[in-house]
Coordinates of C-alpha atoms and ligand atoms in Angstrom, one line a residue:
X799 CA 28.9 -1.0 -6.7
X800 CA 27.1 -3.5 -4.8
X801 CA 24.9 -6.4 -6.9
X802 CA 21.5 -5.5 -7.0
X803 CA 19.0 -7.7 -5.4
X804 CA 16.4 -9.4 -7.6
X805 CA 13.3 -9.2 -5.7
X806 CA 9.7 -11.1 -7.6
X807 CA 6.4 -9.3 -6.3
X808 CA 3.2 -11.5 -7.5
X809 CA 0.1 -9.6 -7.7
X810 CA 2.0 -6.7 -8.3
X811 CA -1.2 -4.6 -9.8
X812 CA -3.4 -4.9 -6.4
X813 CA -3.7 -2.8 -3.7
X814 CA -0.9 -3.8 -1.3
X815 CA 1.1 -4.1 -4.6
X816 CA 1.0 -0.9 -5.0
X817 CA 1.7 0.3 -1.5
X818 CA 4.4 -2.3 -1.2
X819 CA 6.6 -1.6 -4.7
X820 CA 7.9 2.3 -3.9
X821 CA 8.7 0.9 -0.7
X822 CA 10.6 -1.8 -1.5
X823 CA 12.4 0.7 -4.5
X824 CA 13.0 3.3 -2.1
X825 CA 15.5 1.0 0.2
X826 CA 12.6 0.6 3.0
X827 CA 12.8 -3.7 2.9
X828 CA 16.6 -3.9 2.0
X829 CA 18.4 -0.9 2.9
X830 CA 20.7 0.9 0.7
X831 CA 21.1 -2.0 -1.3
X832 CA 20.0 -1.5 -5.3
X833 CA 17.0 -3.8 -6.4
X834 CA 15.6 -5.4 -9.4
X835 CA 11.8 -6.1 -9.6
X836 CA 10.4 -8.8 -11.5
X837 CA 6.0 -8.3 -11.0
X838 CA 3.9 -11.4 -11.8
X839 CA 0.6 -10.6 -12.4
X840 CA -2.4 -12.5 -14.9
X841 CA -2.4 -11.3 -17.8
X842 CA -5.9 -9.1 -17.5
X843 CA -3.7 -7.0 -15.1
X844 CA -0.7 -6.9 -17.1
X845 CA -1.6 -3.8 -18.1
X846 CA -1.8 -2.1 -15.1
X847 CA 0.9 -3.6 -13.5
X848 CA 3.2 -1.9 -16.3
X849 CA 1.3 1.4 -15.2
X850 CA 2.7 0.7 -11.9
X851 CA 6.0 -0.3 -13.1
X852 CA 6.1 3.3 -15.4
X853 CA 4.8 5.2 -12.2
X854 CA 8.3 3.1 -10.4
X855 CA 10.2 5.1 -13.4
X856 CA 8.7 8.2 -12.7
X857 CA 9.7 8.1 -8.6
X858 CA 13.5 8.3 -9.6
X859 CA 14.4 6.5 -7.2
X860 CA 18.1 5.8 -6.8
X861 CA 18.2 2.1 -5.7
X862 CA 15.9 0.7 -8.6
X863 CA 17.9 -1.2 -11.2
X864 CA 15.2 -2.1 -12.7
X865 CA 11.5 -3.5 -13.3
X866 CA 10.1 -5.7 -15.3
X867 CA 6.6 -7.2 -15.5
X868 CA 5.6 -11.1 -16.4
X869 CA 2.4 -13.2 -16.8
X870 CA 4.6 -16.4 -16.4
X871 CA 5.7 -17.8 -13.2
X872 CA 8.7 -19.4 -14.6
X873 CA 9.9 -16.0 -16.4
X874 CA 9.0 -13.7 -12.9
X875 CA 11.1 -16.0 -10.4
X876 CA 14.2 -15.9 -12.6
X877 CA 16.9 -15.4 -10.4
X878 CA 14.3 -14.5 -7.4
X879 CA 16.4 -14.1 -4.3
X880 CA 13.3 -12.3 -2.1
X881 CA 10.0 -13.4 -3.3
X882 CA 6.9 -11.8 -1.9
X883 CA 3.8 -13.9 -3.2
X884 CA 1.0 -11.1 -3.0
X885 CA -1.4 -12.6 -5.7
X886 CA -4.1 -14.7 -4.2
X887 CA -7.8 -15.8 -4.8
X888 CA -10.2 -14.0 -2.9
X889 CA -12.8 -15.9 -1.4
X890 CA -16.4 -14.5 -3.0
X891 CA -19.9 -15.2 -2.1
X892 CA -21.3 -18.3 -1.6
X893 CA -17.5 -19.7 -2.2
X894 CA -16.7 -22.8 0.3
X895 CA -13.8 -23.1 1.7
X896 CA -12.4 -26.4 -0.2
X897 CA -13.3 -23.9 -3.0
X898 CA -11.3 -21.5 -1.7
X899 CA -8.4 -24.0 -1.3
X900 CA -8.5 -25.5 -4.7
X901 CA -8.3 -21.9 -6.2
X902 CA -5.2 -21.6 -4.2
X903 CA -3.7 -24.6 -4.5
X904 CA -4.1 -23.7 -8.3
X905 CA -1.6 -20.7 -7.9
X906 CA 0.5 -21.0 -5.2
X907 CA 1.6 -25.1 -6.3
X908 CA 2.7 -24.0 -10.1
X909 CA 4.6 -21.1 -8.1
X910 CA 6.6 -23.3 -5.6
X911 CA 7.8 -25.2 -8.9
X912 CA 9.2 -22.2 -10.7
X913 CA 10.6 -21.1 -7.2
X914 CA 12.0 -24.7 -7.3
X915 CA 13.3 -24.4 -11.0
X916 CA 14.3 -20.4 -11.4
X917 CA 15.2 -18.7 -8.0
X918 CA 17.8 -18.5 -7.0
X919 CA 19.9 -20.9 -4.5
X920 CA 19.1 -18.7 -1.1
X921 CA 15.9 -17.4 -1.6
X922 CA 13.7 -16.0 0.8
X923 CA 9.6 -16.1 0.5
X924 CA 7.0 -14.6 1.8
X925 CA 3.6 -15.4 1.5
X926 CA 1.1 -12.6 2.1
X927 CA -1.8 -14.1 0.0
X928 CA -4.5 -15.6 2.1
X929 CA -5.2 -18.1 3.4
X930 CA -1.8 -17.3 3.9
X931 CA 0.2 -20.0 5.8
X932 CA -1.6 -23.2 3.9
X933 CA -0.3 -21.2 0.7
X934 CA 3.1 -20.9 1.9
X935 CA 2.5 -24.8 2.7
X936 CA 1.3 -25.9 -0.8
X937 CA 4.1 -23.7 -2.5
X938 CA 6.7 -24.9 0.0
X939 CA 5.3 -28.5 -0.7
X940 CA 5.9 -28.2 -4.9
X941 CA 9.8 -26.8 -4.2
X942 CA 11.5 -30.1 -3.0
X943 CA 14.8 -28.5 -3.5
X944 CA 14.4 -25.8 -1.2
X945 CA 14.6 -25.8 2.2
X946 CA 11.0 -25.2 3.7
X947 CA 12.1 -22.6 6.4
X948 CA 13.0 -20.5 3.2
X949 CA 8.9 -20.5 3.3
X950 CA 7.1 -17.9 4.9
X951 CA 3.6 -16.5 5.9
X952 CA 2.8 -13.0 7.5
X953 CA 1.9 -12.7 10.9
X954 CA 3.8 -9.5 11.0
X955 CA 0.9 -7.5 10.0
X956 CA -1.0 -9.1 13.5
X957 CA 2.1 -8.5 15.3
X958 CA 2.2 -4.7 14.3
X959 CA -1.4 -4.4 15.1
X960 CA -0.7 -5.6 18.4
X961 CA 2.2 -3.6 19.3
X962 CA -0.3 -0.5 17.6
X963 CA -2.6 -1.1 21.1
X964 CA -0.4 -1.8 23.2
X965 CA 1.2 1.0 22.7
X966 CA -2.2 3.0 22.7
X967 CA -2.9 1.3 26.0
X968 CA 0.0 2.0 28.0
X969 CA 0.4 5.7 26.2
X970 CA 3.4 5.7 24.6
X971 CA 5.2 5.3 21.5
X972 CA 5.7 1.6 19.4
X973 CA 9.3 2.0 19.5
X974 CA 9.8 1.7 23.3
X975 CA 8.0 -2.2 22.8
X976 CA 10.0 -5.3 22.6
X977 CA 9.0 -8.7 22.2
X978 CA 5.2 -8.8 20.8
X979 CA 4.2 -12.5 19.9
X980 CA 1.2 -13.8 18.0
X981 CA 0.6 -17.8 18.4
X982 CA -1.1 -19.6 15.3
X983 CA -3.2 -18.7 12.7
X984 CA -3.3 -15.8 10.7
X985 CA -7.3 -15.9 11.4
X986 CA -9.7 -14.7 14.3
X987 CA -8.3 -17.9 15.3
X988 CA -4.9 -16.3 16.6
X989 CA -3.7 -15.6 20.2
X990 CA -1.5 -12.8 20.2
X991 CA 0.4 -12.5 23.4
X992 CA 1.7 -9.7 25.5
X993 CA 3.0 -12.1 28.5
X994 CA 6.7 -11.0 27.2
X995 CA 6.4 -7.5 26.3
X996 CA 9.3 -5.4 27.5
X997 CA 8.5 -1.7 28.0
X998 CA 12.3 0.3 27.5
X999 CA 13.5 -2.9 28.8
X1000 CA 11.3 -3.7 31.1
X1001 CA 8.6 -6.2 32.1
X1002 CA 5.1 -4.8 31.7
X1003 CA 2.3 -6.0 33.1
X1004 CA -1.7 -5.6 31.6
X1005 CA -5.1 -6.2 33.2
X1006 CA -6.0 -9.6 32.1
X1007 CA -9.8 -8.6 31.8
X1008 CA -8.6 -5.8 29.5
X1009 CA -6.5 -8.3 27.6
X1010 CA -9.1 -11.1 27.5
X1011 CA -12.3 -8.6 26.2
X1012 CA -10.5 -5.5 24.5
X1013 CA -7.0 -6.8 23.4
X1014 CA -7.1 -10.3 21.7
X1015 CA -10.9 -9.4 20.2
X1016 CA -9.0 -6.0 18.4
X1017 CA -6.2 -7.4 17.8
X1018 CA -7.6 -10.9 15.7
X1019 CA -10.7 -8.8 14.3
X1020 CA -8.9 -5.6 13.0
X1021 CA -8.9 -6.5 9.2
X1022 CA -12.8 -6.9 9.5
X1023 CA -12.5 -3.5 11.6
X1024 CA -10.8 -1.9 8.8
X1025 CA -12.6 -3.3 5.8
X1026 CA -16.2 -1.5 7.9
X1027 CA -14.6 1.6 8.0
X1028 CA -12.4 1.8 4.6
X1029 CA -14.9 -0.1 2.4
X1030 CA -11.6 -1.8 1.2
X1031 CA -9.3 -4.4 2.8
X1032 CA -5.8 -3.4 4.8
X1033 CA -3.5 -2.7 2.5
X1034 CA -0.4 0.0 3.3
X1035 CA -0.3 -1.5 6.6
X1036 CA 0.1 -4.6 5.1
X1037 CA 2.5 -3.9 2.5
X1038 CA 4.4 -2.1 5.7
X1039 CA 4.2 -5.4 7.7
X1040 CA 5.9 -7.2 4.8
X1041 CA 8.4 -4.8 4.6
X1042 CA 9.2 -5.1 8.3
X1043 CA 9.2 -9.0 7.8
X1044 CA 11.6 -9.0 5.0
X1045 CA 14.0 -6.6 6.2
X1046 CA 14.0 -8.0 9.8
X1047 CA 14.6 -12.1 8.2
X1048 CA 17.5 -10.2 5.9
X1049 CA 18.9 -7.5 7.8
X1050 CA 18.4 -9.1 11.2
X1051 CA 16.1 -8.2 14.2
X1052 CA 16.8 -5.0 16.0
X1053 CA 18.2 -5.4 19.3
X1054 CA 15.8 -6.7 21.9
X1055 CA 13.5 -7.6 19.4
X1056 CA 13.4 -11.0 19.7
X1057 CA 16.9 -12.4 18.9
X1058 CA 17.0 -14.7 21.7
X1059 CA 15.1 -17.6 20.4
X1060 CA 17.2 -17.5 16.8
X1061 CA 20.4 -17.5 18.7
X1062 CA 19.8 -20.2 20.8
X1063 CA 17.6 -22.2 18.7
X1064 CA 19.0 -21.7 15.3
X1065 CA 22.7 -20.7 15.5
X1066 CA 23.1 -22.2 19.1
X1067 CA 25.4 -19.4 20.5
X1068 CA 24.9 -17.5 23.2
X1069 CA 22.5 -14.7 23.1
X1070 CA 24.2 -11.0 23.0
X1071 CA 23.6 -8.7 26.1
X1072 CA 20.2 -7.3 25.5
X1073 CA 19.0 -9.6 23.0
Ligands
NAD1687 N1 -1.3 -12.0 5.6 C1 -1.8 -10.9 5.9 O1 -1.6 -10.3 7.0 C2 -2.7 -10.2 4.8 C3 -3.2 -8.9 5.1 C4 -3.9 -8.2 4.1 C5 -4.2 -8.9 2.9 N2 -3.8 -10.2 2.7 C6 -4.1 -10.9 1.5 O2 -3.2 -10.4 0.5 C7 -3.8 -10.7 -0.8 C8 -3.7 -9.5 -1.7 O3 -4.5 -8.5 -1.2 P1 -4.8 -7.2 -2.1 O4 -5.7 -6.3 -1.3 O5 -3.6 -6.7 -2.7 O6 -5.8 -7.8 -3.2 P2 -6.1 -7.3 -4.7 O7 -7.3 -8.0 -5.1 O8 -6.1 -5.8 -4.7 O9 -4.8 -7.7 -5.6 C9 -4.5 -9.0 -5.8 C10 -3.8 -9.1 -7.1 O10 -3.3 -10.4 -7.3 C11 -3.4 -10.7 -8.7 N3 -3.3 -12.1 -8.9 C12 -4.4 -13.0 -8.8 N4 -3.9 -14.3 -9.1 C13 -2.6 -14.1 -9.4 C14 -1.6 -15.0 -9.9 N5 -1.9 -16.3 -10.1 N6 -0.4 -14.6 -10.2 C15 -0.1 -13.3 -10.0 N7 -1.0 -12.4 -9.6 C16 -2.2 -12.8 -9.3 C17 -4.7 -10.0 -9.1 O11 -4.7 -9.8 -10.5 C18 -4.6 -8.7 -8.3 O12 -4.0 -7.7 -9.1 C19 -5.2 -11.2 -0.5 O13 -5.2 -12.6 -0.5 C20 -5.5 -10.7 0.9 O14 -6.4 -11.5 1.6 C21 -3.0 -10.8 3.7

């Protein structure tokens, strides 16, 4: 029987926790491949992180070796070899942003040291707390020992949403689009960026007024979109864009999806037909 994978989930108790742990137990991030879950949480959520983690028990699910739950950093990356950092400060009224920061730093620097000290040699991270890519920088920054494109932020969740009107746009379904890119930020700040898309293949063009006033403005405001109509911030669709980022870093890209630029600028081979 294959090893399982141990897998460390930080604010495992919140709401993209929750959407993102029976995922990740059914086989969704790492295909048929068992897991082990290690949950960080603070310890006023401890609690309901282990009513999460009995809920994981009750699901049945075939692939889940087991779960365990920790309020210590050191403990939860033990062995770590995919690490999704969920847990984040929120920024709150009349919080600045330096505020914001320190909060962060205060988390996400004691976590890069137990990823330094506990995980294991070839671990993967994701960071999907926000401000998301300074996190992945302060956490990268505190793990010397690991290499820093081991650190991650999520974009995937802009990406998705892009693909989402694209697709809406052009009237068809997400899985005849290839090649969706989203420069910078993971703010209202981003530019995400059809130029490349391929439709079955092929190049497709879109009205650059449409672009310019209905794409890039839907696209880099959703969350805001979505918190007006939900009450309550993204959250399945972000647990579902970190799935699609871990499995795709792990598993590899599907075909036409973007291979390209890793074969030639990481492995330097040539690309595959297609890619
Ligand atoms: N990158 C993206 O695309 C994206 C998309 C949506 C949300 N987010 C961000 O993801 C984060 C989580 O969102 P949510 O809706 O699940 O929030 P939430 O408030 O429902 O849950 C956050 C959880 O993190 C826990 N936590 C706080 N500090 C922690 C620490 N030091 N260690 C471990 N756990 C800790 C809290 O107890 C809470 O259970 C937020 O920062 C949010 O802004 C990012």
């Amino acid at each position: 029987m294959t090893a399982p994978t141990t897998v460390t989930v930080t604010g495992a108790a919140g709401q993209i926790g929750y959407a993102l742990l029976f995922r990740i137990a059914s086989g969704a991030m790492l295909g048929d491949n068992p897991v082990r879950l290690r949950l960080l949480e603070i310890p006023q959520a401890v609690g309901a992180a282990e009513g999460t983690a009995m809920e994981l028990a009750d699901a049945a699910f075939p692939l889940l070796d087991s779960v365990d739950v920790f309020d210590d950093a050191d403990a939860a990356f033990e062995g770590a070899e995919v690490a999704l950092l969920v847990g984040a400060r929120p920024r709150t009224a009349g919080m600045e942003r330096s505020d914001l920061l320190a909060a962060n730093a205060g988390i996400f620097g004691p976590q890069g040291r137990a990823i330094n000290d506990h995980a294991a040699d070839g671990i993967r991270v994701l960071v999907v707390g926000n401000p998301a890519n300074t996190n992945a920088l302060i956490a990268a920054a505190h793990a010397p020992d690991v290499p820093a494109e081991r650190f991650t932020a999520m974009t995937r969740l802009d990406h998705n949403r892009g693909l989402a009107q694209l697709a809406a746009k052009l009237d068809v379904g997400v899985g005849r689009l290839r090649r969706m890119t989203v420069w910078g930020n993971h703010s209202t700040t981003q530019v995400p960026d059809p130029s490349h898309v391929l439709l079955d293949g092929e190049p497709v063009g879109f009205d650059a007024a449409w672009l310019a006033e209905h794409f890039v403005p839907t696209v880099a405001n959703r969350g805001a979109a979505i918190i007006a109509a939900r009450g309550a911030s993204s959250a399945a669709s972000a647990a579902s864009a970190a799935i699609d980022h871990v499995r795709d870093w792990v598993l590899g890209t599907p075909e036409g999806t973007g291979s390209r630029w890793r074969c030639r600028a990481v492995a330097n081979t040539p690309c595959p037909r297609g890619s």
